[in-house]
Tab-separated table of C-alpha atoms and ligand atoms in Angstrom:
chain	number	residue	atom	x	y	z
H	1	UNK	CA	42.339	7.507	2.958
H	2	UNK	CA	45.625	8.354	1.148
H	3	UNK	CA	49.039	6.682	2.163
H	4	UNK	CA	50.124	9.953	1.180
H	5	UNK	CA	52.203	11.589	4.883
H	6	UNK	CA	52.739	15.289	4.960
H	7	UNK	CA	55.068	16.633	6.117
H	8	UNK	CA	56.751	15.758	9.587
H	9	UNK	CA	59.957	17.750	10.304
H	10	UNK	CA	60.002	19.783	13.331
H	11	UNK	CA	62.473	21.878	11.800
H	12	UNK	CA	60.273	23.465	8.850
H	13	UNK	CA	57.092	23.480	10.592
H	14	UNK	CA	59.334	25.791	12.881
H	15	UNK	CA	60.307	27.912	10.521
H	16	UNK	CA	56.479	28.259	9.498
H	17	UNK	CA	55.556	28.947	12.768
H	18	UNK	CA	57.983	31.483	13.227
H	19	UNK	CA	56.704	33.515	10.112
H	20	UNK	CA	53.198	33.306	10.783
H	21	UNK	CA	51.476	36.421	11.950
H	22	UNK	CA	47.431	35.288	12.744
H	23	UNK	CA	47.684	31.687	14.041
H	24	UNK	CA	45.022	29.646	15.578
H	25	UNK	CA	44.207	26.447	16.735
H	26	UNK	CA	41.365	23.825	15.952
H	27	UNK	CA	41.376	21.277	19.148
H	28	UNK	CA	39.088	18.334	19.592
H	29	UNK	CA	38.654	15.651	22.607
H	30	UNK	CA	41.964	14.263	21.937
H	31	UNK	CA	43.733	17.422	23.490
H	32	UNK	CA	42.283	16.384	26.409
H	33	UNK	CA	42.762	12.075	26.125
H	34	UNK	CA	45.801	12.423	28.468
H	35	UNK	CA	44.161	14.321	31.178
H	36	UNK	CA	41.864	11.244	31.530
H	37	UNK	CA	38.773	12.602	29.815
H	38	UNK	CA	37.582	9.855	26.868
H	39	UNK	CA	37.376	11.330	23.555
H	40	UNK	CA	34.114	10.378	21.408
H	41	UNK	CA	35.131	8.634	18.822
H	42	UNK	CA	38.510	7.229	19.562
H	43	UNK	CA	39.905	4.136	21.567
H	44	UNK	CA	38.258	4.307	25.058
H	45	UNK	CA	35.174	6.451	24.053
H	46	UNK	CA	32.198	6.609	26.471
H	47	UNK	CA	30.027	7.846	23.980
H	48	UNK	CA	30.378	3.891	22.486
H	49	UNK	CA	27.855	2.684	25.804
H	50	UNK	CA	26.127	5.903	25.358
H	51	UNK	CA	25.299	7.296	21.979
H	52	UNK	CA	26.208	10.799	21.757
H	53	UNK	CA	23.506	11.452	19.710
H	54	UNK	CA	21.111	10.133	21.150
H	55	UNK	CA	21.826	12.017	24.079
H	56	UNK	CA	23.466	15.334	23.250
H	57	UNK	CA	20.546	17.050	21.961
H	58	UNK	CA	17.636	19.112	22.799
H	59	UNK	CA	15.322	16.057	22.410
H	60	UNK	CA	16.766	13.743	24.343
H	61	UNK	CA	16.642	16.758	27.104
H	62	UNK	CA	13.086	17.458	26.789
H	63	UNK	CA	12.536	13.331	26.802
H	64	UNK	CA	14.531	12.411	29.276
H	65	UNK	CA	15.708	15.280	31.319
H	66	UNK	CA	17.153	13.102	34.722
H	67	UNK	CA	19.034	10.694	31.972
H	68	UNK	CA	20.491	13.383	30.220
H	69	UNK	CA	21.745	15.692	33.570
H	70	UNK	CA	23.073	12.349	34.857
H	71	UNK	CA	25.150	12.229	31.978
H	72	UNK	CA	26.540	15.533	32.128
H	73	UNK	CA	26.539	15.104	35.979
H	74	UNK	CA	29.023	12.285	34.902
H	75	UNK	CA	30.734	14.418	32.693
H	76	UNK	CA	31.585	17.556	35.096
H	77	UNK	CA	32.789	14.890	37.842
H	78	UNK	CA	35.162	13.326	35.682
H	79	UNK	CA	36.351	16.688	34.515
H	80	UNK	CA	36.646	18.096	38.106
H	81	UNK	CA	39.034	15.273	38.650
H	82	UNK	CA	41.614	15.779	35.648
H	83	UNK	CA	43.970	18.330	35.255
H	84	UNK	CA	45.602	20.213	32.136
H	85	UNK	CA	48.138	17.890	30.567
H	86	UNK	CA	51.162	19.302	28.867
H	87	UNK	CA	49.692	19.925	25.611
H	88	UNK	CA	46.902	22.527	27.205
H	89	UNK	CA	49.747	23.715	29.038
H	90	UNK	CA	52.186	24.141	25.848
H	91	UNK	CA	49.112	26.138	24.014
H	92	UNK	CA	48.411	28.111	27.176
H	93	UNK	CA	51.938	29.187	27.560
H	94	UNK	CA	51.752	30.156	23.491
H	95	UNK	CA	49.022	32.532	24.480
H	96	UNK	CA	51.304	34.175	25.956
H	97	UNK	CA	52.441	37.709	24.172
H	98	UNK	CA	55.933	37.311	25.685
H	99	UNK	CA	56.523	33.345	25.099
H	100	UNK	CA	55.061	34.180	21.648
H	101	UNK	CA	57.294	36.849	20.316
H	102	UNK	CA	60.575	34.634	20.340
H	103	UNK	CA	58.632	31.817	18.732
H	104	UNK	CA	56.407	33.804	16.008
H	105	UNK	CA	57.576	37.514	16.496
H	106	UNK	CA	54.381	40.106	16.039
H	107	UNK	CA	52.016	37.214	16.049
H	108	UNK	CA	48.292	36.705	17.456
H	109	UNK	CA	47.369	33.214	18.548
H	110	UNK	CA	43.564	31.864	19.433
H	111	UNK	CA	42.680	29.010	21.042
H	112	UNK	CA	39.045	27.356	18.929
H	113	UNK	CA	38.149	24.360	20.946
H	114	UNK	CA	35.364	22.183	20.745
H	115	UNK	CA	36.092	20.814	24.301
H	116	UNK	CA	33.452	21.585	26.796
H	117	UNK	CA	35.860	20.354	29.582
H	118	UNK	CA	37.135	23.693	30.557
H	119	UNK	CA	41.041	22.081	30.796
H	120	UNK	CA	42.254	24.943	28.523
H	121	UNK	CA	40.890	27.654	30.760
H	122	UNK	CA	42.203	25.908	33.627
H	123	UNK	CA	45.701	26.092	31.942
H	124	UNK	CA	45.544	29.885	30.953
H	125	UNK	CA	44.832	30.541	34.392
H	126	UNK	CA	47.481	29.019	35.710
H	127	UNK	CA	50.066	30.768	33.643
H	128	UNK	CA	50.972	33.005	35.986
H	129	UNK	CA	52.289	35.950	33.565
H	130	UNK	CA	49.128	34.903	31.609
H	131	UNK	CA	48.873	38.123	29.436
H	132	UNK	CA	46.315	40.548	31.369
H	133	UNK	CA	43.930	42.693	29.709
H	134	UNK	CA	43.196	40.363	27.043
H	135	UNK	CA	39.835	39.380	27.147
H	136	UNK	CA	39.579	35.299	27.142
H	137	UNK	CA	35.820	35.266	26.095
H	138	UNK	CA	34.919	36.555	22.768
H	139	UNK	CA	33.102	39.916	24.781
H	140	UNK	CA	35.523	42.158	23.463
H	141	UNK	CA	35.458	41.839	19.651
H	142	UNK	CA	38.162	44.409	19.002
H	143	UNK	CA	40.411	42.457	21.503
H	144	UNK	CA	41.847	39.286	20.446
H	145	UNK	CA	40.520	36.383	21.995
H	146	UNK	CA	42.486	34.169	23.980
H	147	UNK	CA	40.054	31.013	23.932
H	148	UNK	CA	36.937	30.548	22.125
H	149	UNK	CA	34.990	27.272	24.191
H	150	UNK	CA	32.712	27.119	20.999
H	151	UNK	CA	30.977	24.002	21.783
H	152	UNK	CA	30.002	25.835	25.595
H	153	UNK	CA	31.154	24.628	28.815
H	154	UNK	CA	30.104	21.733	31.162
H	155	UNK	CA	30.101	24.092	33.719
H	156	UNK	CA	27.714	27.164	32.656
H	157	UNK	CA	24.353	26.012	33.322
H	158	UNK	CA	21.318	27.743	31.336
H	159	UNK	CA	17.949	28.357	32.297
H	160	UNK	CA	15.613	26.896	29.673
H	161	UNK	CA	12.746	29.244	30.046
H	162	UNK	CA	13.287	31.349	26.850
H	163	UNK	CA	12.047	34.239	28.910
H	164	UNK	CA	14.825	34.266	31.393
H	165	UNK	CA	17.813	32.792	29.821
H	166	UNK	CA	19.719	32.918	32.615
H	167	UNK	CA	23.576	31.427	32.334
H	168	UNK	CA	26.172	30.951	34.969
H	169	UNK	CA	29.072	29.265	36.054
H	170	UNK	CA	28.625	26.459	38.499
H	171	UNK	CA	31.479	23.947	39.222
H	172	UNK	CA	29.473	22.845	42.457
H	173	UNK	CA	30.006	19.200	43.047
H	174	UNK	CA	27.558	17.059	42.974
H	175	UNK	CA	25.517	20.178	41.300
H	176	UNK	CA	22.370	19.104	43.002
H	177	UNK	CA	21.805	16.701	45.730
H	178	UNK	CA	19.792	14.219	43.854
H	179	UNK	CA	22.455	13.476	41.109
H	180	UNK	CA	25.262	12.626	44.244
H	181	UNK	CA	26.537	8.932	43.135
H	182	UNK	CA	24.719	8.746	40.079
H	183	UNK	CA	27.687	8.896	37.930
H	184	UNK	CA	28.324	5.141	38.704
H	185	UNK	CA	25.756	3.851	37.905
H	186	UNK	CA	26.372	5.560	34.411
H	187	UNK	CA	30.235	4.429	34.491
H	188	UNK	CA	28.526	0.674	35.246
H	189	UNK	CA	25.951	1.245	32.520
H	190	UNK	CA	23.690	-0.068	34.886
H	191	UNK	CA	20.097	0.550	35.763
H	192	UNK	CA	19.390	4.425	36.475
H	193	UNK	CA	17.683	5.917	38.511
H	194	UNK	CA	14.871	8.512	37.649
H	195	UNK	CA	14.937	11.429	39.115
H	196	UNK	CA	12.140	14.049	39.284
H	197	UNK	CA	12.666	17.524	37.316
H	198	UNK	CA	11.543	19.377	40.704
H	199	UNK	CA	15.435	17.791	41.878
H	200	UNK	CA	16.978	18.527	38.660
H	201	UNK	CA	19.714	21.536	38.415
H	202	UNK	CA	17.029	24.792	38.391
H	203	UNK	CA	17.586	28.154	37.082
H	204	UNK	CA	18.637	29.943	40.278
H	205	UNK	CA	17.118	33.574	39.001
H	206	UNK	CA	13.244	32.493	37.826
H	207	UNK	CA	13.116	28.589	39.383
H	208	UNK	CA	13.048	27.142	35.501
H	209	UNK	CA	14.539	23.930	34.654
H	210	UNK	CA	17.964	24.528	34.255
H	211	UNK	CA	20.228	22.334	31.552
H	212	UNK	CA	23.663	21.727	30.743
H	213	UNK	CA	25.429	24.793	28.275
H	214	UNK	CA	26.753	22.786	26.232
H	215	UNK	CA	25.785	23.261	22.612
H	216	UNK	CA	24.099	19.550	21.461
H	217	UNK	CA	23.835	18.513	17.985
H	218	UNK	CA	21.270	20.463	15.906
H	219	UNK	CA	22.372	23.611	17.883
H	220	UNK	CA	24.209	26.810	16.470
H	221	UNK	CA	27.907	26.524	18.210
H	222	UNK	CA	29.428	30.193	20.000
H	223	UNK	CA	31.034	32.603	18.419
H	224	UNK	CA	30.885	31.390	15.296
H	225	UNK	CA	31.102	35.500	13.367
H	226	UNK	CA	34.626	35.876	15.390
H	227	UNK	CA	35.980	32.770	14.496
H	228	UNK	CA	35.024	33.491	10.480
H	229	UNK	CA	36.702	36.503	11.048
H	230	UNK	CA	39.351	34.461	12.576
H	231	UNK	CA	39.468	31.545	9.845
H	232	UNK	CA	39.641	34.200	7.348
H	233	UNK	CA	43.190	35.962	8.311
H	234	UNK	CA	44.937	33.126	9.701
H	235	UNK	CA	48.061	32.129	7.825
H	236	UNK	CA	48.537	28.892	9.930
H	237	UNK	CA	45.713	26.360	11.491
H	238	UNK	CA	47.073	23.820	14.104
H	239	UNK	CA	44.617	21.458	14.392
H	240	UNK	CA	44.821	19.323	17.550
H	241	UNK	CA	43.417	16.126	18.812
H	242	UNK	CA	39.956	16.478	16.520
H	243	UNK	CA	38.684	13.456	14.582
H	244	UNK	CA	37.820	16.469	12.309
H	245	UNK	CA	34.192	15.018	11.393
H	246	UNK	CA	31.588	17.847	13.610
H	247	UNK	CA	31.203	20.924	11.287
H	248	UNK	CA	32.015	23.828	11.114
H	249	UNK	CA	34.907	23.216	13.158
H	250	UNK	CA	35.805	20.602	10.491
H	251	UNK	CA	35.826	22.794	7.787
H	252	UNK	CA	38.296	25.403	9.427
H	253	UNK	CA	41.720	24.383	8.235
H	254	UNK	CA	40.621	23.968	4.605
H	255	UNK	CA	39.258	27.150	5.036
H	256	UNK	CA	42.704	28.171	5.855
H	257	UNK	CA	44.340	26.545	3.169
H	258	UNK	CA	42.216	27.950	0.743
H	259	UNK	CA	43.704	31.340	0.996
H	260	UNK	CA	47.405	30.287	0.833
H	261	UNK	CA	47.680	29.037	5.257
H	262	UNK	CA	49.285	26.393	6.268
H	263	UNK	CA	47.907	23.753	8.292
H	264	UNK	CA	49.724	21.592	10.938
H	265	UNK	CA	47.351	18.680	12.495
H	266	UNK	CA	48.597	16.767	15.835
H	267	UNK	CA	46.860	13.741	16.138
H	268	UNK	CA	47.393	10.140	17.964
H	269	UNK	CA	46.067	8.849	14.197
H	270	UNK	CA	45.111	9.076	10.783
H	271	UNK	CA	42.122	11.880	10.771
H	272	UNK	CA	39.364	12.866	8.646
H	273	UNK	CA	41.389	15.097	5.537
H	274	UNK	CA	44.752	15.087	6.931
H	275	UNK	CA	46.380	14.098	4.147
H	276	UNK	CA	45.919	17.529	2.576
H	277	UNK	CA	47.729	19.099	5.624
H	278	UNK	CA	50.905	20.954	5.197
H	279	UNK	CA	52.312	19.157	8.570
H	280	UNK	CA	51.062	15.863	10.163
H	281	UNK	CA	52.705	15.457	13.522
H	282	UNK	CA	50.990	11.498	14.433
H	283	UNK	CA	51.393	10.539	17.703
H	284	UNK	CA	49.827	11.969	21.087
H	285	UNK	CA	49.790	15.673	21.310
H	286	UNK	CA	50.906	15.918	24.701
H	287	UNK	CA	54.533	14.636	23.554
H	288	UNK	CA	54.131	16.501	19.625
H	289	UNK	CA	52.669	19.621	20.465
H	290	UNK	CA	55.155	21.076	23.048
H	291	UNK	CA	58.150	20.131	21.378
H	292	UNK	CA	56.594	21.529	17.821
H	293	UNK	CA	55.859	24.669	19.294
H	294	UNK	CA	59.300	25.120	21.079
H	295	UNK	CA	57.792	24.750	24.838
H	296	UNK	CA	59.301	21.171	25.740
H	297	UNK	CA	60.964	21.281	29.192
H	298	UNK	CA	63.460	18.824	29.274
O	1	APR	N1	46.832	13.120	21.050
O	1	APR	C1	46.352	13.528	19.862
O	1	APR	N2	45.209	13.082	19.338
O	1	APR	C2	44.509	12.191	20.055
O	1	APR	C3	44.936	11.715	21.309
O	1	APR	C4	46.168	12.213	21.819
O	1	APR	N3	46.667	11.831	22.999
O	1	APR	N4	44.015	10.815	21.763
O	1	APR	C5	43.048	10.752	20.825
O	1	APR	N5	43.342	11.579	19.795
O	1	APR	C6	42.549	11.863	18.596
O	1	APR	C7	41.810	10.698	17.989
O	1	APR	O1	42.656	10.015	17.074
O	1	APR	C8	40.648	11.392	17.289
O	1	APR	O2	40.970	11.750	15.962
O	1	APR	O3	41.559	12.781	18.989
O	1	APR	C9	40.450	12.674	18.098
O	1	APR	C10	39.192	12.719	18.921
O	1	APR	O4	38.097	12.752	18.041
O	1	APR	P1	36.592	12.794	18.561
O	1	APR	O5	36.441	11.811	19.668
O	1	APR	O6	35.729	12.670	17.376
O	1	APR	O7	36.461	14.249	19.224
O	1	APR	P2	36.183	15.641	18.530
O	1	APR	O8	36.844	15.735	17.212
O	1	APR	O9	36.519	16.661	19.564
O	1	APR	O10	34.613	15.612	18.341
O	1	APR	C11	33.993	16.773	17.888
O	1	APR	O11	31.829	15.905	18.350
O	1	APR	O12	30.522	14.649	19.790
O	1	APR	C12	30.817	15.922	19.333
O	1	APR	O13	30.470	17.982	20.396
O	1	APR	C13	31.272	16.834	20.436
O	1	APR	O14	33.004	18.511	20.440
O	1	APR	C14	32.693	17.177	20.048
O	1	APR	C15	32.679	17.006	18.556
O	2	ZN	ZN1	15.563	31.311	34.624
């Protein structure tokens, strides 16, 4: 990697901001490091004990179905216990129409994140002017979207029988019976237990297995024809928190850059192509990414 630093003055990357018209941002697991949730590949990362490839695909599931819904099990607990941290908050309150027009006048913003952890929903909803009518899924296509969760959601829960399909949200804690306490023994990395399908989460329409809807390596991510549409008119890419390695989210702010955007990354450290960025803001994004964006209370 180049020694090479962007760009770091608040003032220009201002100025930017303030010009741009079609904005979006990139965010990865970092967004989310100060709400308590580990990122994957950083300092602290779960997925170290447990290899996120090994268990965050379709295989794995059909394997090893009670290892793999203990794992998410895990997951939704933990993120039922953390809360938005100022950097959700500061790119919530940008979603804003009316925050937005004094900081990037005549602007659209989206949020593209490849967090499953539902934090950024949680912080759009608790904007209380958040802007209504605006669709906040990508259901509207004409509308812009607000957020775009394009690696799914630990809390949607999808039948597998192909025939039924069957999705919903489900933020019940513990979401069965049978995986109540079984996130320690994951946290301890201890023994498991093994826990029969017929317990497992099941699809509550047809009676199927049900699994996690979260989109697992070797699987097509959401939305991906609104955010090329996206990718393809934005004049500025802040990319957030992202280790910048899992395509095609990866490949998003060169995309940018290749017609003439600017880029802006936020990230605790040195990430994968940064040093082609317009703006590098290191440090954590919590701090960086209100007080680039003009939302820091003080
Ligand atoms: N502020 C800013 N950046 C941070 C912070 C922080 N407080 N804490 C950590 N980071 C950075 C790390 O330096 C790292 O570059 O966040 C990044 C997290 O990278 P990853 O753990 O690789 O997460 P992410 O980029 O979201 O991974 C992409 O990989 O495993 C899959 O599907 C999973 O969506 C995930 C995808
Ligand atoms: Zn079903």
């Amino acid at each position: 990697m180049s020694t090479y630093l962007p760009n770091d003055d608040m003032a220009s990357f201002s100025r930017v901001l303030s010009k741009s018209k079609h904005i979006i941002a990139v965010a990865g697991a970092g967004l989310s490091a100060a709400s308590g949730i580990p990122t994957f590949r950083g300092a602290g990362g779960f997925w170290r004990k447990y290899d996120a490839i090994s268990l965050a695909t379709p295989e794995a599931f059909r394997n090893n179905p009670s290892r793999v819904w203990q794992f998410y099990h895990y997951r939704r607990e933990k993120a039922l216990q953390c809360e938005p941290n100022p950097a959700h908050m500061a790119l919530a309150a940008f979603s804003n129409k009316q925050i937005r027009e004094v900081l990037a006048p005549r602007s659209t913003f989206t949020l593209i994140t490849q967090n499953v952890d539902g934090l950024s929903r949680r912080a759009l909803d608790s904007i209380p002017s958040s802007v209504p009518g605006i669709d906040i899924d990508a259901g509207a296509i004409d509308s812009q979207p607000v957020l775009l969760e394009m690696h799914g959601r630990l809390f949607d829960v999808v039948c597998t029988s192909s025939a039924c399909g069957h999705r919903e949200l489900n933020f019940t804690s513990p979401i069965v019976p049978a995986l109540a306490g079984t996130e320690k023994f994951v946290e301890a990395a201890d023994i498991e237990p093994e826990i029969p399908t017929t317990d497992l989460p099941r699809c509550s329409k047809c009676g199927a297995l049900a699994r996690p809807g979260v989109v697992w390596f070797g699987e097509v991510p959401h939305y991906l024809d609104v955010i090329s549409k996206l990718v393809d008119k934005a004049d500025l890419c802040i990319v957030v928190g992202t280790s910048s390695t899992v395509y095609p989210a990866a490949g998003y702010a060169s995309e940018v850059q290749d017609h003439g955007g600017k880029v802006a990354v936020f990230n605790l450290d040195r990430s994968e192509g940064d040093e082609d960025a317009d703006f590098l803001f290191l440090g954590p994004c919590e701090k960086t990414l209100p007080a680039a964006l003009g939302l820091k209370k003080d």
